[in-house]
Short mmCIF file of C-alpha atoms and ligand atoms in Angstrom, two decimals:
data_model
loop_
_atom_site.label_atom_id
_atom_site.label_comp_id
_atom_site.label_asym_id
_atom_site.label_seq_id
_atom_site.Cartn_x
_atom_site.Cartn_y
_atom_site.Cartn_z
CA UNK A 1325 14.90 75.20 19.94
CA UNK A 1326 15.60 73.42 16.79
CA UNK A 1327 11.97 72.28 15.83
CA UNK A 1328 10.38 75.67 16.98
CA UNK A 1329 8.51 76.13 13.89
CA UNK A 1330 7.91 72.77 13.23
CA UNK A 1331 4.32 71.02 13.47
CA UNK A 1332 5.43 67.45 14.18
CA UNK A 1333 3.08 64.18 14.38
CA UNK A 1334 3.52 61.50 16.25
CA UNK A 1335 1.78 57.89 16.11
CA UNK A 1336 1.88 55.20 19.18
CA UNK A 1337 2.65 58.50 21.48
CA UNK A 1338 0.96 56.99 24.60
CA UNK A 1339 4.45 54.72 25.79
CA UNK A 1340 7.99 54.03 24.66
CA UNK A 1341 9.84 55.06 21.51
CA UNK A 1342 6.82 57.42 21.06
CA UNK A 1343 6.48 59.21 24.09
CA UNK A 1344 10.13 59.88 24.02
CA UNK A 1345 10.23 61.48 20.41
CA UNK A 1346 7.40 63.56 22.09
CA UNK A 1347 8.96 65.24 24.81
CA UNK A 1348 12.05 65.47 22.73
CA UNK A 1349 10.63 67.05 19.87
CA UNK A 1350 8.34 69.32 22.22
CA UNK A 1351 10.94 70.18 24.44
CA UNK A 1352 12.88 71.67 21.52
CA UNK A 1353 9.72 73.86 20.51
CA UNK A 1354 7.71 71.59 18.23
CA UNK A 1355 4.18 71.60 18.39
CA UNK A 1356 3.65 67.68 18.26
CA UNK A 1357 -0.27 66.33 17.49
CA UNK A 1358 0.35 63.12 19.54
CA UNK A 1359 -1.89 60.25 18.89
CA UNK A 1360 -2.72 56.43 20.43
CA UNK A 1361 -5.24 53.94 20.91
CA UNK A 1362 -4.36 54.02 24.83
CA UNK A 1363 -6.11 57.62 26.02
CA UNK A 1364 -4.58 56.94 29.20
CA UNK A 1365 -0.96 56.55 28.13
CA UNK A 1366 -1.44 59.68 25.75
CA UNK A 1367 -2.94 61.69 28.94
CA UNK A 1368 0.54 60.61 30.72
CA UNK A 1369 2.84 61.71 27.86
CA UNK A 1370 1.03 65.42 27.68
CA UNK A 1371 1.61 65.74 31.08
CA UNK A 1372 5.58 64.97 31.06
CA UNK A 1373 6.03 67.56 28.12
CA UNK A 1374 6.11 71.09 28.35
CA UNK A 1375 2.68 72.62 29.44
CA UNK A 1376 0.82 73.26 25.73
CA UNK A 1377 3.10 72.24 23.29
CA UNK A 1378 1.55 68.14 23.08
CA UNK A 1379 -1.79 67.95 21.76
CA UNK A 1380 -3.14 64.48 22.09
CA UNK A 1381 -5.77 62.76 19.84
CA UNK A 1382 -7.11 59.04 20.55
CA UNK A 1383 -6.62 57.24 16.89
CA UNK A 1384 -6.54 54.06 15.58
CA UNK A 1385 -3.74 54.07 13.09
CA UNK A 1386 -5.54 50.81 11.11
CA UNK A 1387 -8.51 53.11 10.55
CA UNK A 1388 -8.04 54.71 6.95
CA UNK A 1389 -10.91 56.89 7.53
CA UNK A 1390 -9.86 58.17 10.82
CA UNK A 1391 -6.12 59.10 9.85
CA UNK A 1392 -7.52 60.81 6.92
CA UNK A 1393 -9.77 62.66 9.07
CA UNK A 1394 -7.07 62.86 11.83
CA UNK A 1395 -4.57 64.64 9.59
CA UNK A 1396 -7.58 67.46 8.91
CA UNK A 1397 -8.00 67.98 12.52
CA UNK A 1398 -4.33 68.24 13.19
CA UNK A 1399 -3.82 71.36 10.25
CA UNK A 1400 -7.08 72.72 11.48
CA UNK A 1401 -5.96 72.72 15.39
CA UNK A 1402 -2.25 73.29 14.69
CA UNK A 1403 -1.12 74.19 11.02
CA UNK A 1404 -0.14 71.59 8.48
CA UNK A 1405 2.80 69.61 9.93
CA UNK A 1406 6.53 69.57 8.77
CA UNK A 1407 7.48 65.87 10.57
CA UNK A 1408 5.60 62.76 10.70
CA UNK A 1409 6.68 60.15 12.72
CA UNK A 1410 4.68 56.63 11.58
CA UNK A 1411 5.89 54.92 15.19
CA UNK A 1412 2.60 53.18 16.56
CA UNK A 1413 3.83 49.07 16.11
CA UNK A 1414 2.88 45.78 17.57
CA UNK A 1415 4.51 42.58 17.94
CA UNK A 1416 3.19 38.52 17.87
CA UNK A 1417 5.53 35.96 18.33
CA UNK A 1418 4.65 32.93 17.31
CA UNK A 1419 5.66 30.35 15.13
CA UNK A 1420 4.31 30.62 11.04
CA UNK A 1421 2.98 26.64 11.82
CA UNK A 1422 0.81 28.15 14.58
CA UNK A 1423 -0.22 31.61 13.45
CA UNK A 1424 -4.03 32.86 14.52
CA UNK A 1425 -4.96 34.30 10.46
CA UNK A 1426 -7.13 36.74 12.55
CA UNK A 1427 -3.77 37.65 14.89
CA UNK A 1428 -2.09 38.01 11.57
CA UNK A 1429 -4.70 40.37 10.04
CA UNK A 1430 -4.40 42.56 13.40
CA UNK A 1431 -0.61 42.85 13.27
CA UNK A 1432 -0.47 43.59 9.62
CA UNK A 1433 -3.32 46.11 9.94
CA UNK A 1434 -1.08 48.01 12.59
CA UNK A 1435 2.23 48.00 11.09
CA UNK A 1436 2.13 47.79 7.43
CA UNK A 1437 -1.82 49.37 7.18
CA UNK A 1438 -1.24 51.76 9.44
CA UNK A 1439 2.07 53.00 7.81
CA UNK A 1440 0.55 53.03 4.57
CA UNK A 1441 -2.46 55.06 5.91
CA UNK A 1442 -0.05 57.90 7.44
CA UNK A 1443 1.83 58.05 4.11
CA UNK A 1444 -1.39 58.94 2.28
CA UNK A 1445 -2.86 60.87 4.69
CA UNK A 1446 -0.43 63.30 5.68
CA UNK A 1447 2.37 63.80 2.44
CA UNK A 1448 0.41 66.39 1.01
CA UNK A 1449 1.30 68.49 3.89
CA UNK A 1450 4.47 67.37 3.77
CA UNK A 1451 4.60 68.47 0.44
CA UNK A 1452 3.09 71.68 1.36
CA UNK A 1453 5.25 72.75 4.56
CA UNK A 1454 8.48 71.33 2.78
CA UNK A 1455 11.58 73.72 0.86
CA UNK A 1456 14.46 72.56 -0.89
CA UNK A 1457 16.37 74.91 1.84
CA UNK A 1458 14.50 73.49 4.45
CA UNK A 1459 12.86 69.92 3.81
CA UNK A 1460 9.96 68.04 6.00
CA UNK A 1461 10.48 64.99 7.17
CA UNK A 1462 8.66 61.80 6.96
CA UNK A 1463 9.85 58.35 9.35
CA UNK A 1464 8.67 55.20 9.05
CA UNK A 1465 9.41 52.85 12.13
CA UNK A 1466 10.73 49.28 11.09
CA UNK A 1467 13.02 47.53 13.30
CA UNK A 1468 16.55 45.53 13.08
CA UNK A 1469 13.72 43.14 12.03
CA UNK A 1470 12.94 44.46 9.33
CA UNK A 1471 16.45 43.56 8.39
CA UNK A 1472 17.08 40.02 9.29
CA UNK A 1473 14.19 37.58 10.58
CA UNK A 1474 14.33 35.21 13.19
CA UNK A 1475 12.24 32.19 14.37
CA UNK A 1476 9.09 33.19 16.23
CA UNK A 1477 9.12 36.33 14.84
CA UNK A 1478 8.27 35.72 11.02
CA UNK A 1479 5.24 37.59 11.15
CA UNK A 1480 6.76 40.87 12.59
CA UNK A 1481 9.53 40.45 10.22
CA UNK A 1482 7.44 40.55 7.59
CA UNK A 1483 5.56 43.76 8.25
CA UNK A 1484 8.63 45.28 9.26
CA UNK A 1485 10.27 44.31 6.11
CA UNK A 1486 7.29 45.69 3.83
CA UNK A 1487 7.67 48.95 6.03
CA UNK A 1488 11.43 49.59 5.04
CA UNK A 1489 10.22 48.34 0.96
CA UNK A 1490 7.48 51.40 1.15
CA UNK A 1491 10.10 53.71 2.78
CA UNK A 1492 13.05 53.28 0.99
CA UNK A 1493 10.79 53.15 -2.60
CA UNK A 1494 9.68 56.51 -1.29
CA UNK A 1495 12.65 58.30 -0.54
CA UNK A 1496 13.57 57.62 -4.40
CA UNK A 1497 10.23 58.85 -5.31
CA UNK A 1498 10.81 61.85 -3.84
CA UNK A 1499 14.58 62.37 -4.87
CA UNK A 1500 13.27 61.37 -8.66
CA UNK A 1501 10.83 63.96 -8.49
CA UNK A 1502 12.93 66.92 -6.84
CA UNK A 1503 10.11 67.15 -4.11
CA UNK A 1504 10.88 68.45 -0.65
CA UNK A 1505 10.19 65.60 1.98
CA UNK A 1506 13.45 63.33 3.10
CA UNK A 1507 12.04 59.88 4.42
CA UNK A 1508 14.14 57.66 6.79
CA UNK A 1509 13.73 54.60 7.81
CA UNK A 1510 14.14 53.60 11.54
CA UNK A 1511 15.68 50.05 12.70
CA UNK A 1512 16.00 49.71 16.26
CA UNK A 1513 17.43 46.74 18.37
CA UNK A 1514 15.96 45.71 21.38
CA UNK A 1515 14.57 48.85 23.36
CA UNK A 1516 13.31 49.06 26.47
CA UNK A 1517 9.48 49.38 26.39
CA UNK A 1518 6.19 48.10 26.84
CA UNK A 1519 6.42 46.32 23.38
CA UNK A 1520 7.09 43.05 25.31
CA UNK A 1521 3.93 43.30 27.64
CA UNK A 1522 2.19 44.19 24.80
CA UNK A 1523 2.80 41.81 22.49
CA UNK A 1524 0.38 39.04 21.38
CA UNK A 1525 2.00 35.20 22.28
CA UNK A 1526 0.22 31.92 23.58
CA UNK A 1527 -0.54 32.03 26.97
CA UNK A 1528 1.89 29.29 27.48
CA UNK A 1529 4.72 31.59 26.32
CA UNK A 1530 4.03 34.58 27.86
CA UNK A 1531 6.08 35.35 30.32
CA UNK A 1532 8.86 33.41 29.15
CA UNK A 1533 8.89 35.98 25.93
CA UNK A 1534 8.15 38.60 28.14
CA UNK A 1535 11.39 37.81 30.23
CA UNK A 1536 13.49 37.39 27.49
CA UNK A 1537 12.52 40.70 25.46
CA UNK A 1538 13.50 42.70 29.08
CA UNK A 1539 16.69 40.69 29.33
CA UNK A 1540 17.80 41.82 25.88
CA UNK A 1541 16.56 45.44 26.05
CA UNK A 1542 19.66 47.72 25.84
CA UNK A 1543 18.43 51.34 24.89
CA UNK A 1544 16.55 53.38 26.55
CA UNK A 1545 13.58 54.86 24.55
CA UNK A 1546 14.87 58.28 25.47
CA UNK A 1547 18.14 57.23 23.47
CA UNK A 1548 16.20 56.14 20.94
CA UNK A 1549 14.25 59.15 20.46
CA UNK A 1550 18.02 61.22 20.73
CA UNK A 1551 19.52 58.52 18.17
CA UNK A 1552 16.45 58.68 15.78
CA UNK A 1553 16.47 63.37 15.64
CA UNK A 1554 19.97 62.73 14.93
CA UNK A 1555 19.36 60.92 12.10
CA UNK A 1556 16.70 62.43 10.65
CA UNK A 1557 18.74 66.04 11.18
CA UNK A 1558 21.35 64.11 9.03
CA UNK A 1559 19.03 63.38 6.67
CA UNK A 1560 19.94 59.00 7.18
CA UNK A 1561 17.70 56.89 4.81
CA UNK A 1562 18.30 54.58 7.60
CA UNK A 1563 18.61 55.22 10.85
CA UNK A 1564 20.26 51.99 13.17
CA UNK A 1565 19.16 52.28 17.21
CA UNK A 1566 21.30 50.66 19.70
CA UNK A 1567 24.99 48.37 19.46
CA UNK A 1568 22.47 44.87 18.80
CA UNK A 1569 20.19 47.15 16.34
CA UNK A 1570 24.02 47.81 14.62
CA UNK A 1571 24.92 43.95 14.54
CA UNK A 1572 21.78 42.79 13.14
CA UNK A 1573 22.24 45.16 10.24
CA UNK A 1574 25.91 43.83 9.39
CA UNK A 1575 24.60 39.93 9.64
CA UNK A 1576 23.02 40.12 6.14
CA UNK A 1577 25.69 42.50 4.98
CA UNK A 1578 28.79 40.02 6.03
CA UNK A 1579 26.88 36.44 5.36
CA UNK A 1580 24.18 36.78 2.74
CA UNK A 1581 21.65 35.08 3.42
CA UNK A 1582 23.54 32.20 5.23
CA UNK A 1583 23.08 34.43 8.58
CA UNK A 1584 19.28 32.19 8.89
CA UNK A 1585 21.38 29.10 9.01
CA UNK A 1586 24.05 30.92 11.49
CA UNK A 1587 20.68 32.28 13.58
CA UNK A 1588 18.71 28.76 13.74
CA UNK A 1589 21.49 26.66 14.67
CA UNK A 1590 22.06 28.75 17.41
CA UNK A 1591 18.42 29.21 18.81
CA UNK A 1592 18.73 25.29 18.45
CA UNK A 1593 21.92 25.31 20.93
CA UNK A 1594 20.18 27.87 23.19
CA UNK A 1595 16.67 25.45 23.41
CA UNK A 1596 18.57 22.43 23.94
CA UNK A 1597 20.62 23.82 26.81
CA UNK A 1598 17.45 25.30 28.61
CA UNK A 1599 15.83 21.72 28.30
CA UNK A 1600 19.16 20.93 30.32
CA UNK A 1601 18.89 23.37 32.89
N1 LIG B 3160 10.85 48.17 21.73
C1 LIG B 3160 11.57 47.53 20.82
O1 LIG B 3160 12.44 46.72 21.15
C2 LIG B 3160 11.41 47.83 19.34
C3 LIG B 3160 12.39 47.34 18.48
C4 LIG B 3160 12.26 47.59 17.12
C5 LIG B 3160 11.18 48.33 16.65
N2 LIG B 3160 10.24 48.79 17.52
C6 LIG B 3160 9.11 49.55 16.97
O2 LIG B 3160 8.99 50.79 17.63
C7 LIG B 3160 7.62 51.21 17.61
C8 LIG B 3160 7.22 51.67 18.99
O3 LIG B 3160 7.27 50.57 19.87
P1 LIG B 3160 7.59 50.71 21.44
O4 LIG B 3160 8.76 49.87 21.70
O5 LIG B 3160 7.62 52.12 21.86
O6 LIG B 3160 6.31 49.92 22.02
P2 LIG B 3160 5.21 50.31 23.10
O7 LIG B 3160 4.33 49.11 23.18
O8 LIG B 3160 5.83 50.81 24.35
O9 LIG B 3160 4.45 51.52 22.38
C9 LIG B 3160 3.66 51.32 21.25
C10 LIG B 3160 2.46 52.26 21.30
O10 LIG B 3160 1.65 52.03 20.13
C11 LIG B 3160 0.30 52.07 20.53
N3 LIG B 3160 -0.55 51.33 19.58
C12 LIG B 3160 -0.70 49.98 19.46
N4 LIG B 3160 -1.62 49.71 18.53
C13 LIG B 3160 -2.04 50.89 18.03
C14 LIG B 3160 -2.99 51.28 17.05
N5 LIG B 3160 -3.71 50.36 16.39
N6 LIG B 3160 -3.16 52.59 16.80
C15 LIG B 3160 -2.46 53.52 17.48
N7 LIG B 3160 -1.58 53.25 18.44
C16 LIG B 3160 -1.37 51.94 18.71
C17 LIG B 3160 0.27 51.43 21.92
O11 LIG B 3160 -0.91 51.78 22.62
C18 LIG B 3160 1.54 52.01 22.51
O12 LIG B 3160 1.29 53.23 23.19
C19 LIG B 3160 6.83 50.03 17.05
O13 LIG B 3160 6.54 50.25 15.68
C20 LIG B 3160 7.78 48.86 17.17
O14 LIG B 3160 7.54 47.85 16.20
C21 LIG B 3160 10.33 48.55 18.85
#
């Protein structure tokens, strides 16, 4: 029962990575304030913890107001919370030529906005519930995206890299300032969720991306959620989910920047061949 007296928050709880930090962390004795914009997936994760210990609230995580107000509600219902998880995330793929503004707007709203908004509304708990013997944890959810980008994905990449800028900025922060709260960053690969369904393409492309994002899945989000408490127990600035989550880390590591060239020429390969086919 490693989290027993921990109050734990979770964003994006109603499927995937989210739902599987939940059960972990509640299994383990947190009491986790679970929240989503999907009522219906949040009603499903309560019901696959342990009876009482996941409290679910509906919230938009784009709404400043209503994470502000969100965090009250949580210390009010539960205490003021020891572990934030910022997980909620959504994906567009599309080309930068193409881009909807408006679908831009949404996705940056979501991942960068709604990190943002859980950093200011819930650190000074953090602050509160956190020792030097025993620090509170704060995790912002990037992605292996967040570390290289690709074609099609330029608008992901881009929130995801302005996630792991704010996160890794405020780890110093806190280490400069001697204050209590370790922050990790979290880069997964490919995991197997409902990211790809969920994600915002042209019609045209749908199921094509859809396909492809289910071919290339290769964790599990309960392996996630294991791989992620490991590395915040470690105290990881950056925590790396799954072998291809690993590989996209090293690309920019080994080749500089030359890895877009590397990347492009073969997504250019792969198109040509399917044309083929
Ligand atoms: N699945 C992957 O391959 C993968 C890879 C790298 C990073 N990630 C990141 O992991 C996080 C979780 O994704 P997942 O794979 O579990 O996806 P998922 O689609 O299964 O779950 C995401 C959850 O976020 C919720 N959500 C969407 N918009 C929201 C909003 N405005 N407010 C509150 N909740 C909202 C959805 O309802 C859903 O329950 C995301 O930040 C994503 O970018 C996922």
């Amino acid at each position: 029962m490693r989290y027993q007296d921990r109050v734990a928050v979770v964003t994006g709880a109603g499927s995937g990575i989210g739902r599987a930090l939940t059960i972990a962390l509640a299994r383990d004795g947190a009491r986790v304030a679970a929240s989503d914009i999907d009522p219906k997936g949040l009603a499903e994760t309560a019901s696959a913890g342990p009876a009482g210990s996941v409290t679910t609230y509906p919230l938009d995580v784009a709404d400043r107001a209503a994470f502000s107000a969100h965090a009250e509600q949580v210390r009010t219902d539960l205490g003021p919370a020891s572990m934030v998880f910022n997980n909620a995330g959504v994906d567009l793929m599309a080309n930068i030529a193409d881009m909807d503004p408006a679908d831009l707007d949404w996705l940056f709203g979501i991942n960068i906005g709604g990190v943002v908004n859980g950093i200011k509304a819930f650190l000074p708990q953090l602050l509160e519930t956190g020792t030097a013997a025993k620090p509170s944890h704060l995790i912002t959810m990037s992605s292996a995206f967040g570390l290289i980008a690709v074609p099609a994905q330029g608008a992901y990449s881009a929130s995801k890299f302005a996630v792991r800028g704010l996160t890794e900025a405020l780890r110093q922060e806190m280490i400069l300032d001697n204050l209590p709260v370790s922050v990790h960053c979290v880069h997964p690969g490919v995991v197997k969720t409902n990211f790809g369904a969920n994600m915002r393409t042209a019609e045209a492309d749908a199921d094509i991306a859809r396909t492809l994002f289910d071919k290339a899945a290769m964790t599990t989000p309960e392996k996630a959620a294991e791989v992620i408490l490991r590395g915040v127990d470690k105290n990881r600035a950056r925590i790396l989910v799954g072998p291809d989550g690993r590989v996209m880390a090293a690309l920019p590591r080994v080749l500089g920047v030359s890895y877009t060239t590397l990347l492009a020429r073969g997504a250019r390969l792969m198109n040509s061949r399917s044309k083929k086919n």
